[in-house]
Short mmCIF file of C-alpha atoms in Angstrom, two decimals:
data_model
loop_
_atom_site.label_atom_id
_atom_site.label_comp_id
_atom_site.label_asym_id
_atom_site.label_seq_id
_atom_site.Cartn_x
_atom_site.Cartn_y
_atom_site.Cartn_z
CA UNK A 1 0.00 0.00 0.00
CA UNK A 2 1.59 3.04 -1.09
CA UNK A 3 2.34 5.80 2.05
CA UNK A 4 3.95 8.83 2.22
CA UNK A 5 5.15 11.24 5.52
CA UNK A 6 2.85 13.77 6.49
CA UNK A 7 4.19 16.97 6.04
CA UNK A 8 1.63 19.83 6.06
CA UNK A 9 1.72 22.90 8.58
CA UNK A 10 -0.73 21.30 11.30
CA UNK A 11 1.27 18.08 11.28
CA UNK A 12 4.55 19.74 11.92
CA UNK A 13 2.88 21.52 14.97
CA UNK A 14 1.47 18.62 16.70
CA UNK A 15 4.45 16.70 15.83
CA UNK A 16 6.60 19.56 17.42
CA UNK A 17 4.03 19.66 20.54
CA UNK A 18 5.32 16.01 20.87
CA UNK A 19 2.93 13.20 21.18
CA UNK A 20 4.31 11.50 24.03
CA UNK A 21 3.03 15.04 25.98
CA UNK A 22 -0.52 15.20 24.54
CA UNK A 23 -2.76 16.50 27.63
CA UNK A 24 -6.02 15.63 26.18
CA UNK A 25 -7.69 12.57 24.67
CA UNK A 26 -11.45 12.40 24.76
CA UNK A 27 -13.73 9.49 24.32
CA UNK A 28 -16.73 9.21 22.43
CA UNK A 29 -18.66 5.94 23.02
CA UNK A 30 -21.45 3.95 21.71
CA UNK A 31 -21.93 0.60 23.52
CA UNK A 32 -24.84 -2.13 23.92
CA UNK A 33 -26.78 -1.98 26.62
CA UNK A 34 -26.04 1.46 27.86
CA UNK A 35 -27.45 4.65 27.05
CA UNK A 36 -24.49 5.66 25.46
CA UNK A 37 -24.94 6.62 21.97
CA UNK A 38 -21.74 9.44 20.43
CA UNK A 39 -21.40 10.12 24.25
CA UNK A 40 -18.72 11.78 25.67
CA UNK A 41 -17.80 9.87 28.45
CA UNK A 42 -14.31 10.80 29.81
CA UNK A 43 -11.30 11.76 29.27
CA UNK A 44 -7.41 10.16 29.46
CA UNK A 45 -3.96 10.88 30.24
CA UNK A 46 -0.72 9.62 28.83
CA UNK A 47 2.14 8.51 31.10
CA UNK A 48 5.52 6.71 30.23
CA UNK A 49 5.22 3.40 28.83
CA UNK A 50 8.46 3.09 26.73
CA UNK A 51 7.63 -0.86 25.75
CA UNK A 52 4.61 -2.83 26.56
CA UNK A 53 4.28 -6.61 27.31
CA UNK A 54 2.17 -8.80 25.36
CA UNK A 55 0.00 -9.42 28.34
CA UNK A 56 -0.47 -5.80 28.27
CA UNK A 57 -3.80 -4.87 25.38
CA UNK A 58 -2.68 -1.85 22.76
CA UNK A 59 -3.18 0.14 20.04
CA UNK A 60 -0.43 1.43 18.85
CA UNK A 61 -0.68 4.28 16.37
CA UNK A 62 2.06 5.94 14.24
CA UNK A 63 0.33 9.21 13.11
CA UNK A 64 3.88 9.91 11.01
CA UNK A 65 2.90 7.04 8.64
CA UNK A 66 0.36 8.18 6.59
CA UNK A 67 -1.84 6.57 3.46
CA UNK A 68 -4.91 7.74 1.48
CA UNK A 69 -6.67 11.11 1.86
CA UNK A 70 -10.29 11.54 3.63
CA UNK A 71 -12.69 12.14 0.97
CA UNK A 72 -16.18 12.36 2.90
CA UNK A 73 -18.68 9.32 4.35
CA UNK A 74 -22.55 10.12 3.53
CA UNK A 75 -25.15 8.50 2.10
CA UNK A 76 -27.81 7.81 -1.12
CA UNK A 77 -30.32 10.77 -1.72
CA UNK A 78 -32.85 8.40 -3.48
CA UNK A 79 -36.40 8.68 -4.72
CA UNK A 80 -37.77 7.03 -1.75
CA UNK A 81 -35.40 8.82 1.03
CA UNK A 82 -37.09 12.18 -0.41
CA UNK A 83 -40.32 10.57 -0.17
CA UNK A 84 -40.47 9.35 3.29
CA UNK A 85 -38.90 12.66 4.13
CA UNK A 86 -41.75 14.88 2.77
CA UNK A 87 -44.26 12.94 4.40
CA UNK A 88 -42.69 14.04 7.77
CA UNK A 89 -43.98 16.88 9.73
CA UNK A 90 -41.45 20.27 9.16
CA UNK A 91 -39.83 19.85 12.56
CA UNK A 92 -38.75 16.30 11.72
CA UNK A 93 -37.67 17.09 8.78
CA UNK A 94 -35.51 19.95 10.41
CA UNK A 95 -34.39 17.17 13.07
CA UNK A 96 -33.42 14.66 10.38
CA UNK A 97 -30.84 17.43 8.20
CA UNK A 98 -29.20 18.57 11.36
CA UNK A 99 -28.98 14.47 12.53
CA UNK A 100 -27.56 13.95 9.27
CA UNK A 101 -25.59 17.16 7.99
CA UNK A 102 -24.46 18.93 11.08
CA UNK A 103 -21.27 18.38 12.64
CA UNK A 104 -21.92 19.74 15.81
CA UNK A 105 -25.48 18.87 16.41
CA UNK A 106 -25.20 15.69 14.26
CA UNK A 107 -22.75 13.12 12.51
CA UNK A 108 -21.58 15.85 9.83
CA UNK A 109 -21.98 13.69 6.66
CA UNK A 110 -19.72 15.24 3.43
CA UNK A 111 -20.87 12.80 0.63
CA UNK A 112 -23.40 11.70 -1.02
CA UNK A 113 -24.92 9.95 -4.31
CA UNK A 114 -28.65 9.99 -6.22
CA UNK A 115 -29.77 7.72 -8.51
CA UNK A 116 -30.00 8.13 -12.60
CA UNK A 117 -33.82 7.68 -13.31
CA UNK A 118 -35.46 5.31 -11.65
CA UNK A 119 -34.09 2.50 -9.37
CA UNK A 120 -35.38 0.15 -6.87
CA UNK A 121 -35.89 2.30 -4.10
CA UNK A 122 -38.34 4.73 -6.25
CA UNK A 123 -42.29 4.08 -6.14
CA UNK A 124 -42.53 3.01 -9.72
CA UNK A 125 -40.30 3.18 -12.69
CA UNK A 126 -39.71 6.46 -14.75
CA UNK A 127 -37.31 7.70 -17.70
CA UNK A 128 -36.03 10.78 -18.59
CA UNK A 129 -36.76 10.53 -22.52
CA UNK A 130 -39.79 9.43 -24.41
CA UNK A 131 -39.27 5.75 -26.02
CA UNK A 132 -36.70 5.95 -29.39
CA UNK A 133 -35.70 9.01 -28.82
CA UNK A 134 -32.02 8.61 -29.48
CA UNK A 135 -31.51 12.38 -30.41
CA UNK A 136 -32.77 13.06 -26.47
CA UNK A 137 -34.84 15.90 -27.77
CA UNK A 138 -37.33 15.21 -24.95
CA UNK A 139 -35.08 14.64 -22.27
CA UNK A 140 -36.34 16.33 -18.88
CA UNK A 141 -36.42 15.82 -15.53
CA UNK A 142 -39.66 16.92 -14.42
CA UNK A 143 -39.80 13.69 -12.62
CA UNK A 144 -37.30 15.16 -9.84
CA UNK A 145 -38.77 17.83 -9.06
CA UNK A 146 -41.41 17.04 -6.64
CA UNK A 147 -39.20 15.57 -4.70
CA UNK A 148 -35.57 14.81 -4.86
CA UNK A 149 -34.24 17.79 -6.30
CA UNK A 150 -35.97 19.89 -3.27
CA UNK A 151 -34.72 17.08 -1.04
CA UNK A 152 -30.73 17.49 -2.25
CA UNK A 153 -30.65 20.95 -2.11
CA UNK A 154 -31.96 21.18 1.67
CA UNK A 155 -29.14 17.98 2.63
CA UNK A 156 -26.91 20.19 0.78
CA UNK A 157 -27.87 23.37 2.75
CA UNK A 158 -27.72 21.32 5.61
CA UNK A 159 -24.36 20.56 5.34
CA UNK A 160 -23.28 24.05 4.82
CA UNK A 161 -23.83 24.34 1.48
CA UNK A 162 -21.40 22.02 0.03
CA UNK A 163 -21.90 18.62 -0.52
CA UNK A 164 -20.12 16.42 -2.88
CA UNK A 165 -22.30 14.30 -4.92
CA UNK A 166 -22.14 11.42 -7.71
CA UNK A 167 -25.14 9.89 -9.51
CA UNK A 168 -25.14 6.48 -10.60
CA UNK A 169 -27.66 4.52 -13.11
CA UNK A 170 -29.65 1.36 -12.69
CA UNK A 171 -30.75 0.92 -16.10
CA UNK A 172 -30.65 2.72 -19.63
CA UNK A 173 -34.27 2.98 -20.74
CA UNK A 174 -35.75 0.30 -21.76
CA UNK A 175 -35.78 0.79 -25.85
CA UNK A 176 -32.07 1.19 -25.46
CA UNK A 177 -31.73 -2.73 -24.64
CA UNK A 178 -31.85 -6.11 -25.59
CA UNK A 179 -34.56 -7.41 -23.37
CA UNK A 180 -36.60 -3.98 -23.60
CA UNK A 181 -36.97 -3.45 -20.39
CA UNK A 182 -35.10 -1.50 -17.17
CA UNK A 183 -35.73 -4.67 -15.33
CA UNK A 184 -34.24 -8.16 -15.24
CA UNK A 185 -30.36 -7.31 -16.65
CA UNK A 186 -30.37 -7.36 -20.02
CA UNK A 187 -27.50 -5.23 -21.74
CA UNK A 188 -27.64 -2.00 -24.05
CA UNK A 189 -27.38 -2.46 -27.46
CA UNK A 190 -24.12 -0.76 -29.22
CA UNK A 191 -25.60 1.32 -31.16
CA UNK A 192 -27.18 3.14 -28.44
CA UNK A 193 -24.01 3.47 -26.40
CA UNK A 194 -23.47 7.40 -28.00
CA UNK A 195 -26.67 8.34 -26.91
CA UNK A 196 -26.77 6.64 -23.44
CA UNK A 197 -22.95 8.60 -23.14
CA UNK A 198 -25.35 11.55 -23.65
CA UNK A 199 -27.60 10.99 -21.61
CA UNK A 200 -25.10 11.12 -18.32
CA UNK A 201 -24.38 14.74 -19.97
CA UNK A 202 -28.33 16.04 -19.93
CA UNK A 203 -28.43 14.58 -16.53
CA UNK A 204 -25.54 16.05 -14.94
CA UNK A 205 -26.29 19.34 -17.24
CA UNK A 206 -29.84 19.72 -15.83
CA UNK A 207 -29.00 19.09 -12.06
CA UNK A 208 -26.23 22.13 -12.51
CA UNK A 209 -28.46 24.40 -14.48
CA UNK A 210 -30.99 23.91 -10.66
CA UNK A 211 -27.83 24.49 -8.76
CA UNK A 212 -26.84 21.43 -7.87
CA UNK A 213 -23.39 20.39 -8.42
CA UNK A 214 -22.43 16.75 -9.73
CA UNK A 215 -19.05 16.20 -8.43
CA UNK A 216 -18.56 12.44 -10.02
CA UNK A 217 -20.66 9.90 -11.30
CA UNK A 218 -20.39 6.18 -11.46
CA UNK A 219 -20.81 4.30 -15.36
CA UNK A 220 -23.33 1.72 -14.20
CA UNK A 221 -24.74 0.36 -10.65
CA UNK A 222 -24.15 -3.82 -9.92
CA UNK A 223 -23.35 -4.03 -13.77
CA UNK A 224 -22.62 -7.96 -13.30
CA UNK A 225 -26.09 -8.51 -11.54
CA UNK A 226 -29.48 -10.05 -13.77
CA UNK A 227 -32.19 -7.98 -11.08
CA UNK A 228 -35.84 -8.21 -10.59
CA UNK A 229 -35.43 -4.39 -10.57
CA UNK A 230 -33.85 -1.62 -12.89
CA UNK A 231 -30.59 -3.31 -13.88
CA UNK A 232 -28.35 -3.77 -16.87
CA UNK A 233 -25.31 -5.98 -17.51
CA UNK A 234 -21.76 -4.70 -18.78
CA UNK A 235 -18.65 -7.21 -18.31
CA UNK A 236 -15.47 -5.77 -17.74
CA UNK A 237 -14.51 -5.69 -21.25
CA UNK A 238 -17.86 -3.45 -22.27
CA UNK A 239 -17.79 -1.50 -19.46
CA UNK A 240 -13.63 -0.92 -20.56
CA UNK A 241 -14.79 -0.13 -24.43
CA UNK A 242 -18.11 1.91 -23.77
CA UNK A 243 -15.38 4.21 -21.37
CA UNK A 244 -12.68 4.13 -23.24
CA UNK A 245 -14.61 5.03 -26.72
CA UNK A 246 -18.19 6.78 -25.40
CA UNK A 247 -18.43 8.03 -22.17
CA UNK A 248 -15.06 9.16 -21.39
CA UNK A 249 -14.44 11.39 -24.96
CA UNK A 250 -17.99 12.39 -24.25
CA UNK A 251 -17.52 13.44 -20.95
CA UNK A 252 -14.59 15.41 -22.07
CA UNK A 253 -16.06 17.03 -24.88
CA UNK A 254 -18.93 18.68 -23.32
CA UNK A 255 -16.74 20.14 -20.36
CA UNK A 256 -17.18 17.68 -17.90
CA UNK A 257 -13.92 16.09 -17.74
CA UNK A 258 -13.30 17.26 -14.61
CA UNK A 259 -16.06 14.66 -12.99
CA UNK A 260 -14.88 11.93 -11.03
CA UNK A 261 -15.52 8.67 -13.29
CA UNK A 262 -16.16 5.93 -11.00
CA UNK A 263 -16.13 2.14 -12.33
CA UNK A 264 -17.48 -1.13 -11.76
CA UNK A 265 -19.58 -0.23 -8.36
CA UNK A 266 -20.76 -3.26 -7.42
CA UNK A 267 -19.67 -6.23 -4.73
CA UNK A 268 -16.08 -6.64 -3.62
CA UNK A 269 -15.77 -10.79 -5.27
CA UNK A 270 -15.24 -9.50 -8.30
CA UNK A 271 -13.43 -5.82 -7.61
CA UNK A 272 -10.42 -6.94 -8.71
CA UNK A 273 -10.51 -8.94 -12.04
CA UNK A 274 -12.78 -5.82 -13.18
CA UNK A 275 -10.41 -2.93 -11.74
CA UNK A 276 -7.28 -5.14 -13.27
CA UNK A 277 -9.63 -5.01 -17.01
CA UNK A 278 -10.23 -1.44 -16.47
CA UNK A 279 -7.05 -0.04 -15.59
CA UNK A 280 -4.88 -2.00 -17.06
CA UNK A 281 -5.78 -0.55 -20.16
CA UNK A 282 -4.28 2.85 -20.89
CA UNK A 283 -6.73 4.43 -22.64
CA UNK A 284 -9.73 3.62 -20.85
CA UNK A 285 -7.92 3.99 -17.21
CA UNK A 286 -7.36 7.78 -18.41
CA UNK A 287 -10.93 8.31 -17.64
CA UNK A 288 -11.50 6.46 -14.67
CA UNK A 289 -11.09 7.98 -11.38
CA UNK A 290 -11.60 5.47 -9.11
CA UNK A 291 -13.29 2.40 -8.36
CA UNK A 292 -16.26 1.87 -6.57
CA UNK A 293 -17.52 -1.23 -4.61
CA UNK A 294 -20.33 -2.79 -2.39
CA UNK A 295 -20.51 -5.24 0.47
CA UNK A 296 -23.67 -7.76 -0.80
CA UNK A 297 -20.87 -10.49 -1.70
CA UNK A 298 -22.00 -11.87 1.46
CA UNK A 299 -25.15 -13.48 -0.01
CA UNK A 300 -23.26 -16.04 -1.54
CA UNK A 301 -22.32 -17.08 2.27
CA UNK A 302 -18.80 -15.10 2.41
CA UNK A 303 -17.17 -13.05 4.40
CA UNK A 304 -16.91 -9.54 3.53
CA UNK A 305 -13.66 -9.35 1.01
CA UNK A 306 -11.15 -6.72 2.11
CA UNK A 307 -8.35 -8.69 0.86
CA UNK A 308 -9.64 -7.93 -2.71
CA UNK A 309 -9.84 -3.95 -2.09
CA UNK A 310 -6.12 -4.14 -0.68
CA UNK A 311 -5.07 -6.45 -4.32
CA UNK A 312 -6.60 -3.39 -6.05
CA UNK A 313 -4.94 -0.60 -3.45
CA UNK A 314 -1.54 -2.33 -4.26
CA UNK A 315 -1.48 -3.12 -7.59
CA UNK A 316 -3.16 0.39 -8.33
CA UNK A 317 -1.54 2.75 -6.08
CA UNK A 318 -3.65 6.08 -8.01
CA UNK A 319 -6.75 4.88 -7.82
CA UNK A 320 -9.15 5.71 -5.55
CA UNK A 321 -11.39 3.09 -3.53
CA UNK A 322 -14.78 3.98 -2.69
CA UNK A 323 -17.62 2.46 -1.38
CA UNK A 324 -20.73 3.07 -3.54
CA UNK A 325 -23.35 1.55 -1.81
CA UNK A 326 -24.16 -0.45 1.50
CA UNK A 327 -27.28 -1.27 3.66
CA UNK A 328 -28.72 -4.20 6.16
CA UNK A 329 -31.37 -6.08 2.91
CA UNK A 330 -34.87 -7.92 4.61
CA UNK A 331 -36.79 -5.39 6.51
CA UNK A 332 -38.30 -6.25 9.54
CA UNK A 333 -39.44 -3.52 11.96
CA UNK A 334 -38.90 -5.87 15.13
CA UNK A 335 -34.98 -5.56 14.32
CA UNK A 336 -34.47 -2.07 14.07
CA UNK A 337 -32.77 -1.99 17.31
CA UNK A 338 -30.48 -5.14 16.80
CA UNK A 339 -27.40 -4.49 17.99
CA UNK A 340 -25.61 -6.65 14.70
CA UNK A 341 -27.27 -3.67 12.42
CA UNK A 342 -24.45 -1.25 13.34
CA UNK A 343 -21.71 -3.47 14.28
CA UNK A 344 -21.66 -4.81 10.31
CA UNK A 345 -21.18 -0.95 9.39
CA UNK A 346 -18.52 -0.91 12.10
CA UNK A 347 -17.06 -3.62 10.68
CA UNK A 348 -16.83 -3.17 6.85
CA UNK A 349 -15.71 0.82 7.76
CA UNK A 350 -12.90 -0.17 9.66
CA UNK A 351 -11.34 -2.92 7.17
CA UNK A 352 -12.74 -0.76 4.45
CA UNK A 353 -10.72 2.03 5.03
CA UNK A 354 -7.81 0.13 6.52
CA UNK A 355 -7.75 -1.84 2.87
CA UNK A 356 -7.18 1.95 1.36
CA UNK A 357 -10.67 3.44 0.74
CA UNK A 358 -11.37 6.96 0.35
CA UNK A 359 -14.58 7.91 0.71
CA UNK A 360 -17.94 5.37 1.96
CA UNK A 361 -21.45 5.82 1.07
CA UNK A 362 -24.24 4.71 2.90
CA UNK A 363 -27.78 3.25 0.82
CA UNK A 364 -30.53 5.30 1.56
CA UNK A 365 -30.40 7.93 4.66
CA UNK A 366 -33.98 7.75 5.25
CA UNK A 367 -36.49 4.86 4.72
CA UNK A 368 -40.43 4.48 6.06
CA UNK A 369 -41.47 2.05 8.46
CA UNK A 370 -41.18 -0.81 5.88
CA UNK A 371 -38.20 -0.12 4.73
CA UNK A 372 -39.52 1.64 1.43
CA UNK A 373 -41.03 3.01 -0.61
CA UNK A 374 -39.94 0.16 -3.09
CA UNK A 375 -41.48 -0.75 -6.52
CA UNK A 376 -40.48 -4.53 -6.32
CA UNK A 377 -40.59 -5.18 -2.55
CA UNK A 378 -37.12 -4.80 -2.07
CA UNK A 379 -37.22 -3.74 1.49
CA UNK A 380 -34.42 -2.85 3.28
CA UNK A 381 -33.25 -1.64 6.60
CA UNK A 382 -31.79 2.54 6.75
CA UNK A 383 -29.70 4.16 9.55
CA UNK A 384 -32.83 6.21 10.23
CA UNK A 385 -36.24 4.71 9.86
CA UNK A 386 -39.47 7.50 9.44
CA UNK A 387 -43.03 6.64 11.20
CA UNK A 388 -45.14 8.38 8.37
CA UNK A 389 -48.57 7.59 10.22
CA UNK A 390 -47.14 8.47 14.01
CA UNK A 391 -44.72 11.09 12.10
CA UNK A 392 -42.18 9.85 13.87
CA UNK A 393 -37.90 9.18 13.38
CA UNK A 394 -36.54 5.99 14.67
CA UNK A 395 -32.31 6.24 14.78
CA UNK A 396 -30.92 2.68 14.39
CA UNK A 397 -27.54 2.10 15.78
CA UNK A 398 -26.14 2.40 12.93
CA UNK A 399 -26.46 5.90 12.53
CA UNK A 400 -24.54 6.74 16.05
CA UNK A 401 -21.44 3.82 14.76
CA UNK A 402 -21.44 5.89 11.07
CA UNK A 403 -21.41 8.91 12.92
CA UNK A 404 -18.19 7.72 15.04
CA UNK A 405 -16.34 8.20 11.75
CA UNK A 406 -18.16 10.77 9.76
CA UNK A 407 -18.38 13.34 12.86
CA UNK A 408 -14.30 12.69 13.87
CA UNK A 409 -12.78 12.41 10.27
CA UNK A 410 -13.20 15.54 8.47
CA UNK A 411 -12.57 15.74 4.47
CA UNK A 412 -8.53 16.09 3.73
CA UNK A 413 -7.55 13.43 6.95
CA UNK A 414 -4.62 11.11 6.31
CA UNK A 415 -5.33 7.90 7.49
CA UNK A 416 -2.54 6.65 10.13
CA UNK A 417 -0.73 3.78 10.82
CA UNK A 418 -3.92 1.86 13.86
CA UNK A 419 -2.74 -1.30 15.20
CA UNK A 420 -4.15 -3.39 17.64
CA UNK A 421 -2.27 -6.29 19.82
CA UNK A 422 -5.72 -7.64 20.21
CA UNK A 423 -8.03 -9.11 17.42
CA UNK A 424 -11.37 -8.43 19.87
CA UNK A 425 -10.08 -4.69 19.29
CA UNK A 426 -10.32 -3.45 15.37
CA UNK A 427 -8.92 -0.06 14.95
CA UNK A 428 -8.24 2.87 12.11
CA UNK A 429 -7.44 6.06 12.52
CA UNK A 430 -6.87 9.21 10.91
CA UNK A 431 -5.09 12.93 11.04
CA UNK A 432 -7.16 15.73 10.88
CA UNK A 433 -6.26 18.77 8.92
CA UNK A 434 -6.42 20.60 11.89
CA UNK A 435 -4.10 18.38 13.75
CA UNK A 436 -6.61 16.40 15.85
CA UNK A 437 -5.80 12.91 15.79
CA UNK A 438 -9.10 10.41 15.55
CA UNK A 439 -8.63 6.62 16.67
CA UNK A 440 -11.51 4.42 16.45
CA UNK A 441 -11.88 1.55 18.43
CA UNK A 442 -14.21 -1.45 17.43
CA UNK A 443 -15.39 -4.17 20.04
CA UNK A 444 -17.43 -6.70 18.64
CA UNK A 445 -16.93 -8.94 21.47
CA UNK A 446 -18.89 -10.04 24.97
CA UNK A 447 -15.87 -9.26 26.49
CA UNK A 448 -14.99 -6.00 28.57
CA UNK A 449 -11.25 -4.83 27.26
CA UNK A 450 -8.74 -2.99 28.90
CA UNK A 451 -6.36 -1.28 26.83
CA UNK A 452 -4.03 1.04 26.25
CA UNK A 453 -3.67 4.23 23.13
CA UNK A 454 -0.03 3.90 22.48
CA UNK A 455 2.06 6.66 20.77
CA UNK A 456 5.58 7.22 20.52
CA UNK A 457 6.41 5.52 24.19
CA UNK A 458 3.44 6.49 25.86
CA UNK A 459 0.67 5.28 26.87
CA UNK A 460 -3.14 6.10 28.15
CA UNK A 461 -5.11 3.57 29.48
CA UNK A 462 -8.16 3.14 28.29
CA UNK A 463 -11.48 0.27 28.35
CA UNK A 464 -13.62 -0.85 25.67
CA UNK A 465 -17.19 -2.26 26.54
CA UNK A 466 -18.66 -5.15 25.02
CA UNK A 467 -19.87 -4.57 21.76
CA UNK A 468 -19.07 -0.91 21.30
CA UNK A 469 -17.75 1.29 19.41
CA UNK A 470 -14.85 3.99 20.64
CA UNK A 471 -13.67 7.52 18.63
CA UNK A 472 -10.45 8.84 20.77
CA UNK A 473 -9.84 12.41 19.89
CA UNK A 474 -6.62 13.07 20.50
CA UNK A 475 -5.35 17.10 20.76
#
């Protein structure tokens, strides 16, 4: 994994303050079975601890090491977030932005992604065009307006007025396809492959003419997945020829070069073969910013695949990870407070970003109470759940273990050297442009653990509840 010494203005200050005399570390906790939830709940000191014993728990961190830059952690704007959210009184709508968007009232999210026309999480399907339309003459989207657009540009004004976003589509429409339809796979037929690269231009075009900047988009969501819903299938080799010859030069031409191209954005089982297709071609991995990824490659039975995100990360030192698109699939209201909900995000954000991510997005920030609204009974489980008939919000935990990262690790960080002498204790941790050091501290166990936060020969003990979830600012 390619690293590099930290050498920006803040750095050299807290490096010259010394870390073995930091004064102040404060904990921020989230654990099971308390009432702990982003607490603050104490503070520690360092004292001399020059080298520790095996029988003595640590994480060590290195904060002169450093990796990949912070790019944000937020969520998916979709059609059915911005529906549930409209059917929420005003004042819970207020509550939800400043839960989501605020950094001192809330978990400060800095990223974010919509959806292309319609996907599963919209009430019905929709297009943009009217059928054989390949000039795109009729291309609008009135569609948006009644909700989502109004729903971006308050998340956006939320979170201070900036708020990076890429759009990704489920499905060209469905005259554009073999099968003729956005659902059930299918693929698009070549000779519609200029005007689908068009159609990513109107798109982006149209949300900047309303004021809403598109800061990257992805080429085509889960394109190696046959669904019941909007879906379409590229292998690696058409998604590297439609970039390499469409969308890229098309991109380009029309000014829009500058938007971060984002490939294969689906599960991690396959992230390398298609990032190795991709980029090692020269003239396709010109256009390609990074690659983006999902966690579903657990319905096979697996384990989440980190080791394929650090293959990528090695062998591809300039591209940038990202992950596209997560969420806990089968709704059931009875388990919206299960404890395993938050500890999976916990989980895939640690090895995530310890495998050389840079940015993570959420599925949909907002859902109803049946995990919907969703055209093909796809229901699925948000960090936030809406009450639409008691008009009530219903946080999950994993809103409060997203927000141990999002609220601590600010865009521009430089993740650290975290490591644990412990397996019970996963850790990451990043450098703050401001100097502020962030460790987080992930106990998935039954076990209480004592610890200690070792840098540079000191040491300050610390204790990690069962199943919980730790952010140690250090300043």
């Amino acid at each position: 994994m390619k690293k590099t010494i930290l050498a920006g203005a803040a750095f050299l200050a807290f490096v010259a303050q010394g870390y073995s005399q930091q004064k102040k570390v404060t904990v921020y906790t989230t654990a099971q079975n308390t009432e702990m939830r982003l607490a603050q709940n104490g503070t520690l000191e360092f004292h001399a601890m020059p080298q520790p014993f095996e029988t003595e728990p640590c994480v060590f961190v290195d904060p002169k090491v450093t990796f990949q830059t912070f790019q944000g952690i937020g969520g998916a704007l979709t059609d059915a977030s911005a529906e549930t959210f409209y059917k929420l009184p005003k004042e819970k709508q207020a509550e939800l932005l400043k839960a989501y968007f605020n950094v001192n009232n809330g978990i400060g999210y800095t990223f974010s992604r919509t959806n292309i026309a319609s996907c599963d999480f919209s009430s019905g399907t929709y297009a943009y065009v009217a059928d054989n339309d390949s000039a795109l003459k009729t291309f609008n989207v009135q569609h948006d307006l009644q909700y989502k657009v109004p729903f971006i540009k308050a998340a956006t004004q939320a979170a201070g007025g900036t708020l990076p976003l890429f759009v990704s589509p489920w499905s060209p429409p469905a005259w554009m396809k073999d099968n003729n339809s956005v659902l059930q796979g299918g693929k698009l037929l070549p000779r519609f492959y200029q005007a689908w690269s068009n159609h990513y231009v109107k798109f982006i075009k149209a949300y900047e003419a309303m004021g809403i900047p598109v800061w990257g988009l992805s080429v085509q969501n889960e394109p190696m997945a046959k669904q019941r819903w909007e879906s379409c299938i590229f292998t690696a080799e058409e998604e590297r020829d439609f970039i390499k010859k469409f969308l890229g030069p098309t991109l380009a031409k029309n000014g829009l070069g500058n938007k971060k191209l984002i490939a294969w954005d689906h599960n991690r089982d396959l992230l390398y073969q298609r990032a190795s297709t991709l980029l090692q071609d020269k003239e396709a991995a010109k256009y390609i910013w990074g690659i983006g990824y999902h966690w579903y490659e657990t319905w096979t039975g697996s384990d989440m695949q980190f080791q394929n995100e650090k293959l990528v990360n090695q062998a591809f030192p300039n591209i940038n990870l990202v992950f596209t698109e997560g969420c806990i699939e089968k709704f059931d209201f009875n388990r919206l407070q299960d404890w395993a909900i938050g500890e999976k995000y916990g989980y895939s954000l640690v090895n995530d970003f310890n495998s050389g991510t840079v940015a993570w997005t959420d599925w949909n920030i907002l859902l109803d109470e049946n995990g919907g609204p969703n055209h093909v009974g796809n229901f699925c489980f948000a960090p936030v759940h809406a009450d639409t008939k008691k008009g009530e919000l219903i946080y999950t935990n994993a809103y409060y273990y997203l927000g141990h990262f999002s609220k601590f690790i600010r865009p521009g960080a430089k993740r650290v050297v975290s490591s644990s002498s412990r397996s019970q204790l996963q850790t990451t941790a990043f450098i703050n442009k401001d100097g502020k050091l962030a460790v987080v501290v992930l106990n998935a166990s039954d076990k209480e653990i004592k610890y200690n936060l070792w840098i540079s020969g000191k040491a300050a003990p610390a204790v990690s509840q069962p199943h919980s979830i730790n952010t140690l600012i250090v300043e």
